Short mmCIF file of C-alpha atoms in Angstrom, two decimals:
data_model
loop_
_atom_site.label_atom_id
_atom_site.label_comp_id
_atom_site.label_asym_id
_atom_site.label_seq_id
_atom_site.Cartn_x
_atom_site.Cartn_y
_atom_site.Cartn_z
CA MET Q 1 0.00 0.00 0.00
CA SER Q 2 1.62 3.26 -1.01
CA ASN Q 3 1.31 6.43 0.97
CA ASP Q 4 0.11 8.33 -2.13
CA SER Q 5 -2.83 6.00 -2.68
CA ASP Q 6 -3.76 6.25 1.00
CA THR Q 7 -3.75 10.04 0.83
CA ASN Q 8 -5.90 10.05 -2.31
CA ASP Q 9 -8.50 7.93 -0.48
CA MET Q 10 -8.80 10.43 2.36
CA THR Q 11 -11.20 13.29 2.94
CA TYR Q 12 -11.12 16.25 5.29
CA GLU Q 13 -13.93 16.14 7.83
CA PRO Q 14 -15.50 19.30 9.28
CA THR Q 15 -14.52 19.67 12.92
CA ARG Q 16 -17.39 18.20 14.91
CA GLY Q 17 -17.44 16.00 17.98
CA LEU Q 18 -14.63 13.55 18.58
CA THR Q 19 -13.56 12.98 14.97
CA PRO Q 20 -10.19 13.35 13.24
CA ARG Q 21 -9.64 16.06 10.65
CA LEU Q 22 -8.29 13.63 8.03
CA ARG Q 23 -10.16 10.42 7.38
CA PHE Q 24 -10.42 7.62 4.82
CA ALA Q 25 -13.40 8.27 2.56
CA GLU Q 26 -15.23 5.00 3.27
CA PHE Q 27 -15.52 5.65 7.01
CA HIS Q 28 -18.11 7.91 8.64
CA GLY Q 29 -19.62 8.63 12.02
CA ASP Q 30 -18.31 9.96 15.32
CA TRP Q 31 -15.56 8.53 17.44
CA GLU Q 32 -15.72 7.72 21.15
CA TYR Q 33 -13.44 7.37 24.16
CA GLN Q 34 -12.84 3.95 25.67
CA LYS Q 35 -10.85 3.42 28.84
CA LEU Q 36 -7.61 1.51 28.44
CA ASN Q 37 -8.93 -0.81 31.12
CA ASP Q 38 -11.77 -1.87 28.77
CA ILE Q 39 -9.44 -2.79 25.90
CA ALA Q 40 -6.33 -4.03 27.74
CA PHE Q 41 -5.19 -5.65 31.01
CA ILE Q 42 -2.04 -5.58 33.14
CA ILE Q 43 0.51 -8.39 32.64
CA THR Q 44 1.71 -10.03 35.86
CA GLU Q 45 3.56 -13.11 34.49
CA LYS Q 46 7.10 -13.29 35.93
CA ALA Q 47 10.20 -14.76 34.30
CA GLY Q 48 11.00 -17.05 37.23
CA SER Q 49 13.60 -19.64 36.19
CA SER Q 50 12.63 -19.61 32.48
CA LYS Q 51 15.07 -18.09 30.01
CA TYR Q 52 13.91 -15.07 28.00
CA THR Q 53 15.62 -12.40 25.93
CA LEU Q 54 16.07 -9.35 28.17
CA MET Q 55 14.76 -6.09 26.73
CA SER Q 56 15.11 -2.40 27.47
CA ILE Q 57 13.57 0.73 25.93
CA THR Q 58 15.24 3.38 23.81
CA THR Q 59 12.91 6.37 23.87
CA GLY Q 60 11.44 7.17 20.47
CA VAL Q 61 12.78 3.90 19.06
CA GLY Q 62 11.14 1.18 21.13
CA LEU Q 63 12.13 -2.08 22.76
CA VAL Q 64 15.66 -3.32 22.07
CA SER Q 65 17.61 -6.14 23.63
CA GLN Q 66 19.85 -5.32 26.58
CA MET Q 67 22.75 -6.88 24.68
CA GLU Q 68 22.19 -4.43 21.82
CA LYS Q 69 21.79 -1.40 24.09
CA PHE Q 70 24.32 -2.11 26.84
CA GLY Q 71 26.55 -4.81 25.36
CA ARG Q 72 25.52 -7.18 28.16
CA GLU Q 73 22.51 -8.37 30.14
CA ILE Q 74 22.07 -6.51 33.43
CA ALA Q 75 19.29 -8.40 35.20
CA GLY Q 76 21.25 -9.99 38.06
CA GLU Q 77 19.29 -11.52 40.91
CA GLN Q 78 16.17 -9.52 40.01
CA TYR Q 79 15.70 -11.50 36.79
CA LYS Q 80 13.13 -13.86 38.31
CA ASN Q 81 10.79 -10.90 38.90
CA TYR Q 82 11.03 -9.54 35.35
CA PHE Q 83 7.72 -9.26 33.50
CA VAL Q 84 7.25 -11.59 30.49
CA ILE Q 85 5.95 -9.92 27.32
CA ARG Q 86 4.86 -11.44 24.04
CA GLU Q 87 4.25 -10.17 20.51
CA HIS Q 88 2.06 -7.02 20.44
CA ASP Q 89 2.24 -6.55 24.22
CA PHE Q 90 3.05 -3.06 25.54
CA ALA Q 91 5.74 -2.02 28.00
CA TYR Q 92 5.50 1.32 29.80
CA ASN Q 93 8.87 2.65 30.92
CA LYS Q 94 8.18 5.02 33.83
CA SER Q 95 11.42 6.94 33.37
CA ALA Q 96 11.02 10.59 32.36
CA THR Q 97 12.85 11.89 29.29
CA LYS Q 98 12.88 15.30 27.60
CA GLU Q 99 10.65 14.13 24.74
CA TYR Q 100 8.40 11.96 26.94
CA PRO Q 101 8.42 13.51 30.45
CA GLU Q 102 5.65 11.14 31.59
CA GLY Q 103 7.47 8.06 30.31
CA PHE Q 104 7.43 6.10 27.06
CA ILE Q 105 5.19 3.21 25.97
CA ALA Q 106 6.46 0.78 23.33
CA MET Q 107 4.86 -2.18 21.61
CA TYR Q 108 6.89 -5.39 21.48
CA SER Q 109 7.15 -6.77 17.94
CA GLY Q 110 9.30 -9.85 18.51
CA GLU Q 111 7.95 -13.31 17.80
CA GLU Q 112 9.70 -14.91 20.80
CA ALA Q 113 8.68 -14.06 24.37
CA ALA Q 114 10.94 -11.58 26.17
CA ALA Q 115 11.32 -10.06 29.64
CA VAL Q 116 11.63 -6.49 30.97
CA PRO Q 117 12.60 -5.13 34.42
CA ASN Q 118 9.66 -5.05 36.83
CA SER Q 119 11.15 -2.11 38.75
CA ILE Q 120 10.49 0.56 36.10
CA PHE Q 121 8.04 -1.14 33.71
CA THR Q 122 4.32 -1.68 33.70
CA CYS Q 123 3.24 -4.09 30.97
CA PHE Q 124 -0.20 -4.68 29.46
CA ARG Q 125 -1.85 -6.74 26.72
CA VAL Q 126 -4.79 -5.74 24.52
CA ARG Q 127 -8.01 -7.72 24.72
CA ALA Q 128 -8.69 -9.76 21.57
CA GLY Q 129 -11.08 -8.08 19.15
CA LYS Q 130 -11.11 -4.78 21.03
CA VAL Q 131 -8.34 -2.78 19.40
CA ILE Q 132 -5.62 -3.10 16.74
CA PRO Q 133 -2.28 -3.10 18.66
CA GLN Q 134 -0.46 -1.14 15.94
CA TYR Q 135 -3.15 1.55 16.06
CA LEU Q 136 -2.71 1.87 19.80
CA SER Q 137 1.06 1.98 19.38
CA TYR Q 138 0.85 5.06 17.13
CA LEU Q 139 -1.34 6.80 19.72
CA PHE Q 140 1.35 6.20 22.34
CA LEU Q 141 4.02 7.41 19.93
CA GLY Q 142 2.01 10.64 19.78
CA ASN Q 143 2.19 10.76 23.62
CA LEU Q 144 -1.51 10.13 24.27
CA HIS Q 145 -0.58 8.59 27.62
CA GLY Q 146 1.63 11.53 28.61
CA ARG Q 147 -1.11 14.09 28.11
CA TRP Q 148 -3.36 11.98 30.32
CA LEU Q 149 -0.88 10.95 33.03
CA ARG Q 150 0.44 14.46 33.66
CA ASN Q 151 -2.83 15.03 35.53
CA PHE Q 152 -1.81 12.37 38.07
CA ILE Q 153 1.97 12.71 38.36
CA THR Q 154 3.07 15.21 40.98
CA VAL Q 155 6.26 17.17 40.35
CA GLY Q 156 9.25 15.16 41.53
CA ALA Q 157 7.13 12.14 42.48
CA ARG Q 158 9.57 9.28 41.97
CA ALA Q 159 10.25 5.84 43.36
CA HIS Q 160 13.69 4.28 42.80
CA GLY Q 161 14.42 6.72 39.96
CA SER Q 162 11.16 6.12 38.09
CA LEU Q 163 7.91 8.05 37.97
CA ASN Q 164 5.43 7.02 40.63
CA VAL Q 165 2.48 6.10 38.36
CA ASP Q 166 -0.39 4.04 39.72
CA ASN Q 167 -1.67 1.28 37.41
CA ALA Q 168 -5.22 2.44 38.04
CA ASP Q 169 -4.37 5.88 36.66
CA LEU Q 170 -2.74 4.32 33.60
CA LEU Q 171 -5.74 2.06 32.97
CA SER Q 172 -8.11 5.03 33.25
CA LEU Q 173 -6.47 6.50 30.13
CA GLN Q 174 -9.10 7.67 27.62
CA VAL Q 175 -8.37 6.13 24.18
CA PRO Q 176 -10.06 7.71 21.13
CA MET Q 177 -11.54 5.08 18.76
CA PRO Q 178 -13.97 4.94 15.85
CA GLN Q 179 -17.48 3.79 16.76
CA GLY Q 180 -19.50 1.03 15.13
CA GLY Q 181 -18.93 -2.31 13.46
CA ARG Q 182 -16.12 -1.02 11.20
CA SER Q 183 -13.99 0.34 14.06
CA LEU Q 184 -11.27 -2.33 13.78
CA GLU Q 185 -11.16 -1.91 9.99
CA GLU Q 186 -10.63 1.84 10.27
CA GLN Q 187 -8.01 1.36 12.98
CA GLN Q 188 -6.14 -1.04 10.69
CA ARG Q 189 -6.28 1.42 7.78
CA ILE Q 190 -4.79 4.16 9.96
CA ALA Q 191 -2.07 1.86 11.25
CA ASP Q 192 -1.23 0.65 7.71
CA CYS Q 193 -1.01 4.22 6.43
CA LEU Q 194 1.41 5.26 9.16
CA ALA Q 195 3.39 2.02 8.77
CA SER Q 196 3.87 2.78 5.07
CA LEU Q 197 5.29 6.17 6.05
CA ASP Q 198 7.62 4.45 8.52
CA GLU Q 199 8.86 2.23 5.68
CA LEU Q 200 9.57 5.30 3.52
CA ILE Q 201 11.41 6.95 6.41
CA ALA Q 202 13.45 3.78 7.04
CA ALA Q 203 14.40 3.50 3.36
CA GLN Q 204 15.38 7.18 3.23
CA SER Q 205 17.38 6.80 6.43
CA GLN Q 206 19.29 3.89 4.88
CA LYS Q 207 20.18 6.02 1.82
CA HIS Q 208 21.33 8.80 4.10
CA ASP Q 209 23.45 6.49 6.28
CA ALA Q 210 24.91 4.77 3.21
CA LEU Q 211 26.11 8.10 1.80
CA LYS Q 212 27.67 9.07 5.12
CA ALA Q 213 29.43 5.70 5.35
CA HIS Q 214 30.61 6.13 1.73
CA LYS Q 215 32.09 9.53 2.58
CA SER Q 216 33.79 8.14 5.70
CA GLY Q 217 35.37 5.36 3.64
CA LEU Q 218 36.54 7.80 0.98
CA LEU Q 219 38.13 10.09 3.57
CA GLN Q 220 40.31 7.22 4.78
CA GLN Q 221 41.54 6.67 1.23
CA LEU Q 222 41.83 10.31 0.13
CA PHE Q 223 44.25 11.08 2.98
CA PRO Q 224 47.56 9.29 3.61
CA ALA Q 225 47.44 6.55 6.23
CA GLU Q 226 49.47 6.86 9.43
CA GLY Q 227 53.18 6.85 8.56
CA GLU Q 228 52.56 7.28 4.79
CA THR Q 229 52.98 10.34 2.56
CA THR Q 230 50.61 9.55 -0.31
CA PRO Q 231 46.93 8.53 -0.24
CA ARG Q 232 45.67 5.20 -1.57
CA LEU Q 233 43.07 6.97 -3.72
CA ARG Q 234 44.09 9.94 -5.85
CA PHE Q 235 42.58 11.90 -8.73
CA ALA Q 236 44.16 10.96 -12.07
CA GLU Q 237 45.71 14.36 -12.74
CA PHE Q 238 47.66 14.21 -9.45
CA ARG Q 239 48.91 10.61 -9.48
CA ASP Q 240 52.42 11.77 -10.40
CA ALA Q 241 52.34 14.90 -8.27
CA GLY Q 242 54.62 13.47 -5.61
CA GLU Q 243 54.35 13.09 -1.87
CA TRP Q 244 52.20 15.13 0.48
CA GLU Q 245 54.02 17.37 2.95
CA VAL Q 246 53.53 16.82 6.66
CA LYS Q 247 53.15 20.08 8.59
CA PRO Q 248 51.91 21.09 12.03
CA LEU Q 249 48.67 23.05 11.78
CA GLY Q 250 50.32 26.06 13.39
CA GLU Q 251 52.40 26.46 10.21
CA VAL Q 252 49.43 26.50 7.82
CA ALA Q 253 46.91 28.61 9.79
CA THR Q 254 46.52 31.06 12.65
CA PHE Q 255 43.98 30.25 15.37
CA TYR Q 256 42.32 33.28 17.00
CA ASN Q 257 40.47 32.83 20.30
CA GLY Q 258 37.13 34.49 20.88
CA ARG Q 259 36.31 36.37 24.05
CA ALA Q 260 34.78 35.47 27.40
CA TYR Q 261 31.73 37.47 28.47
CA LYS Q 262 30.22 38.38 31.80
CA GLN Q 263 26.56 37.58 32.31
CA GLU Q 264 25.60 41.27 32.38
CA GLU Q 265 27.32 41.77 29.02
CA LEU Q 266 25.45 38.86 27.47
CA LEU Q 267 22.13 40.30 28.59
CA GLU Q 268 22.73 43.72 27.06
CA GLN Q 269 21.12 44.46 23.74
CA GLY Q 270 23.51 46.32 21.49
CA LYS Q 271 25.16 46.47 18.13
CA TYR Q 272 26.71 43.01 17.85
CA LYS Q 273 25.54 39.47 18.43
CA VAL Q 274 27.61 36.79 20.18
CA LEU Q 275 28.11 33.30 18.74
CA ARG Q 276 28.38 30.76 21.56
CA VAL Q 277 29.29 27.07 21.49
CA GLY Q 278 25.70 26.24 22.47
CA ASN Q 279 24.42 27.56 19.14
CA PHE Q 280 27.55 26.76 17.14
CA PHE Q 281 25.72 24.63 14.61
CA THR Q 282 22.65 26.86 14.28
CA ASN Q 283 21.88 30.48 13.53
CA ASN Q 284 19.48 30.77 16.47
CA SER Q 285 19.42 31.80 20.15
CA TRP Q 286 21.74 34.82 19.97
CA TYR Q 287 23.05 36.85 22.82
CA TYR Q 288 23.88 40.52 22.25
CA SER Q 289 26.87 42.70 23.10
CA ASP Q 290 27.71 46.32 22.32
CA LEU Q 291 31.43 45.84 22.96
CA GLU Q 292 33.85 47.28 20.42
CA LEU Q 293 36.63 44.76 19.74
CA ASP Q 294 39.36 44.27 17.15
CA GLU Q 295 38.58 42.36 13.97
CA THR Q 296 40.09 39.08 15.24
CA LYS Q 297 37.16 38.82 17.66
CA TYR Q 298 34.54 38.90 14.91
CA CYS Q 299 33.57 36.23 12.42
CA GLU Q 300 31.81 36.90 9.13
CA LYS Q 301 30.23 34.86 6.38
CA GLY Q 302 32.81 32.48 4.90
CA ASP Q 303 35.09 32.30 7.94
CA LEU Q 304 36.32 28.91 9.12
CA LEU Q 305 35.56 28.31 12.82
CA TYR Q 306 36.55 25.54 15.19
CA ALA Q 307 34.83 24.73 18.51
CA TRP Q 308 36.94 23.01 21.14
CA SER Q 309 34.36 22.51 23.89
CA ALA Q 310 30.94 20.78 23.82
CA SER Q 311 30.17 21.18 20.08
CA PHE Q 312 33.50 19.76 19.00
CA GLY Q 313 34.71 20.35 15.45
CA PRO Q 314 34.97 22.73 12.47
CA ARG Q 315 32.36 24.56 10.46
CA ILE Q 316 32.22 27.34 7.88
CA TRP Q 317 30.15 30.25 9.15
CA HIS Q 318 27.31 31.29 6.84
CA GLY Q 319 25.56 33.78 9.13
CA GLU Q 320 25.89 37.48 9.72
CA LYS Q 321 28.82 39.27 11.35
CA VAL Q 322 29.05 38.26 15.02
CA ILE Q 323 31.39 38.27 17.97
CA TYR Q 324 32.42 34.71 18.79
CA HIS Q 325 32.87 33.14 22.22
CA TYR Q 326 36.27 32.07 23.59
CA HIS Q 327 35.30 28.39 23.24
CA ILE Q 328 35.52 28.95 19.48
CA TRP Q 329 38.57 29.68 17.33
CA LYS Q 330 38.56 31.57 14.06
CA VAL Q 331 40.96 29.84 11.68
CA VAL Q 332 42.80 32.07 9.19
CA MET Q 333 44.65 30.20 6.45
CA LYS Q 334 48.16 31.09 5.33
CA ASP Q 335 49.38 30.99 1.72
CA ASN Q 336 48.68 27.92 -0.43
CA ILE Q 337 46.09 26.50 1.96
CA SER Q 338 42.48 25.94 0.88
CA ARG Q 339 39.85 26.86 3.46
CA ASP Q 340 37.57 23.98 2.50
CA PHE Q 341 40.43 21.50 2.49
CA LEU Q 342 41.62 22.68 5.92
CA SER Q 343 38.06 22.32 7.20
CA THR Q 344 38.10 18.70 6.02
CA VAL Q 345 41.52 18.14 7.65
CA LEU Q 346 40.22 19.50 10.96
CA SER Q 347 37.10 17.35 10.72
CA TYR Q 348 39.14 14.24 9.88
CA GLN Q 349 41.57 14.90 12.74
CA THR Q 350 38.69 15.55 15.13
CA GLU Q 351 37.01 12.24 14.31
CA LYS Q 352 40.28 10.39 14.93
CA ILE Q 353 40.62 12.02 18.35
CA LYS Q 354 37.02 11.20 19.22
CA SER Q 355 37.51 7.54 18.30
CA GLN Q 356 40.70 7.39 20.40
CA SER Q 357 39.16 9.03 23.49
CA ALA Q 358 38.18 6.85 26.42
CA ASN Q 359 34.42 7.34 26.06
CA GLY Q 360 34.22 7.88 22.30
CA LEU Q 361 32.70 11.34 22.80
CA GLY Q 362 35.83 13.36 22.10
CA LEU Q 363 37.98 15.59 24.28
CA LEU Q 364 36.02 18.52 25.65
CA HIS Q 365 38.97 20.87 26.20
CA ILE Q 366 41.82 21.14 23.69
CA THR Q 367 44.54 23.76 24.16
CA LYS Q 368 45.64 26.06 21.38
CA GLY Q 369 49.12 24.56 21.59
CA THR Q 370 47.72 21.06 21.08
CA ILE Q 371 45.80 21.91 17.93
CA GLU Q 372 48.67 23.96 16.49
CA GLY Q 373 50.91 20.96 17.05
CA TRP Q 374 48.70 18.47 15.19
CA LYS Q 375 50.73 17.14 12.27
CA CYS Q 376 48.70 16.72 9.10
CA SER Q 377 49.49 16.00 5.45
CA PHE Q 378 49.00 18.59 2.70
CA PRO Q 379 49.30 18.25 -1.10
CA SER Q 380 49.67 21.18 -3.51
CA LEU Q 381 46.95 23.86 -3.49
CA PRO Q 382 45.33 22.62 -6.77
CA GLU Q 383 45.02 19.08 -5.34
CA GLN Q 384 43.61 20.47 -2.09
CA GLN Q 385 40.98 22.36 -4.07
CA ARG Q 386 40.11 19.28 -6.16
CA ILE Q 387 39.61 17.12 -3.07
CA ALA Q 388 37.62 19.83 -1.29
CA ALA Q 389 35.33 20.37 -4.31
CA PHE Q 390 34.67 16.62 -4.57
CA LEU Q 391 33.86 16.29 -0.86
CA THR Q 392 31.66 19.40 -1.01
CA SER Q 393 29.60 17.81 -3.79
CA LEU Q 394 29.27 14.69 -1.64
CA ASP Q 395 28.20 16.83 1.33
CA ASP Q 396 25.56 18.43 -0.89
CA LEU Q 397 24.17 14.98 -1.70
CA ILE Q 398 24.10 14.08 1.99
CA ALA Q 399 22.38 17.37 2.82
CA ALA Q 400 19.74 16.70 0.15
CA GLN Q 401 19.09 13.25 1.61
CA THR Q 402 18.88 14.81 5.08
CA GLN Q 403 16.28 17.30 3.85
CA LYS Q 404 14.20 14.49 2.32
CA LEU Q 405 14.41 12.51 5.56
CA ASP Q 406 13.41 15.53 7.65
CA ALA Q 407 10.51 16.29 5.29
CA LEU Q 408 9.19 12.74 5.65
CA LYS Q 409 9.39 12.97 9.43
CA VAL Q 410 7.52 16.27 9.40
CA HIS Q 411 4.89 14.74 7.09
CA LYS Q 412 4.45 11.81 9.45
CA LYS Q 413 4.08 14.15 12.42
CA GLY Q 414 1.39 16.05 10.54
CA MET Q 415 -0.41 12.82 9.65
CA LEU Q 416 -0.34 11.73 13.30
CA GLN Q 417 -1.97 15.01 14.26
CA GLN Q 418 -4.69 14.76 11.61
CA LEU Q 419 -5.52 11.03 11.61
CA PHE Q 420 -6.42 11.19 15.31
CA PRO Q 421 -8.81 13.62 17.06
CA SER Q 422 -7.46 16.78 18.66
CA ILE Q 423 -7.32 15.08 22.02
CA ASP Q 424 -6.04 18.07 24.03
CA GLU Q 425 -8.99 20.17 22.87
CA GLU Q 426 -11.52 17.43 23.54
CA GLN Q 427 -10.21 16.62 27.01
CA GLY Q 428 -9.28 20.20 27.90
#
């Protein structure tokens, strides 16, 4: 079933009663609320001495095995009390996250029975013939439960690190459903439509990831390996151009520090804006300053910047003229050095450092002396420009795939909002 054909079969309903705005043409009539308790029941089966795959939840993704998430199983002596779940059962993780502050509910899709920790999970199973599990799953993905449970959860109410949610409050959740004899059929149509969008998003995500992996592989071949002076992969016109020259970065560029600001300066509205590390990769959330500084403290469109704390890495600034924070360096190239090539060198070097760090997240504080001492390989300026142009074209392809992926996600979000009633308005 394609998403296009689904959309063509839909009609927009006038807003009346508990009905969604977007609906398949063959379905009519009002919707109704049913309590979760009427369509599902709490699971109390324990793992005991039986062996099950241990699961955990990744918010926004769903249930994944503990081996996949943590690299090991972490049940310990509590395993015997784990709840057993089966295909199309639901597991409610009562841990608050930024996206789901009232916790996340995921449907289990595995064919083999599994087990989840009883300490932070409440599990339930739908009653046969009452509701389509996939339909219910999309409602939870849209945080139906969160909008309901926030009425019962007191601020800071926690038990052993999880939200203190009573099962009775969860089971009192009001679930919007079509009325009449075709209710299950309409639920299935909605679930199938959203599943087809998920398939498109997954396929687009694979294309995006494949391009990124392709670029990563090319970078390893377009630059000389450790201890070598020529790359394994080289453009035809430069195959006889000789060895690359190894130089410390301090010889090919000058690194200018930004400036530290007092809180009262950041809160002043004045002539100039301040680029901080926190908004390094966006053009949003500016602070202002009316300080007059020398030109090395400003960055303008086209400047190469490098952040050494938090947002770790290089970028080319495309925004307006701003003052930049001291956690950022402005990188000014010397003769015979391409800006775009140096940006790639900095990115490549950064990724190597991240992979070598103890936690894989990169070093949060790098001194100016350290970065100036990094030894990197450089070919002639024409070869630098050729490599940079090629990688820029590849980045453009990746950016286009990213835009397509983001557009699909936005489309799905809009469909979720229109295929279900405006629950906040109805319950508000």
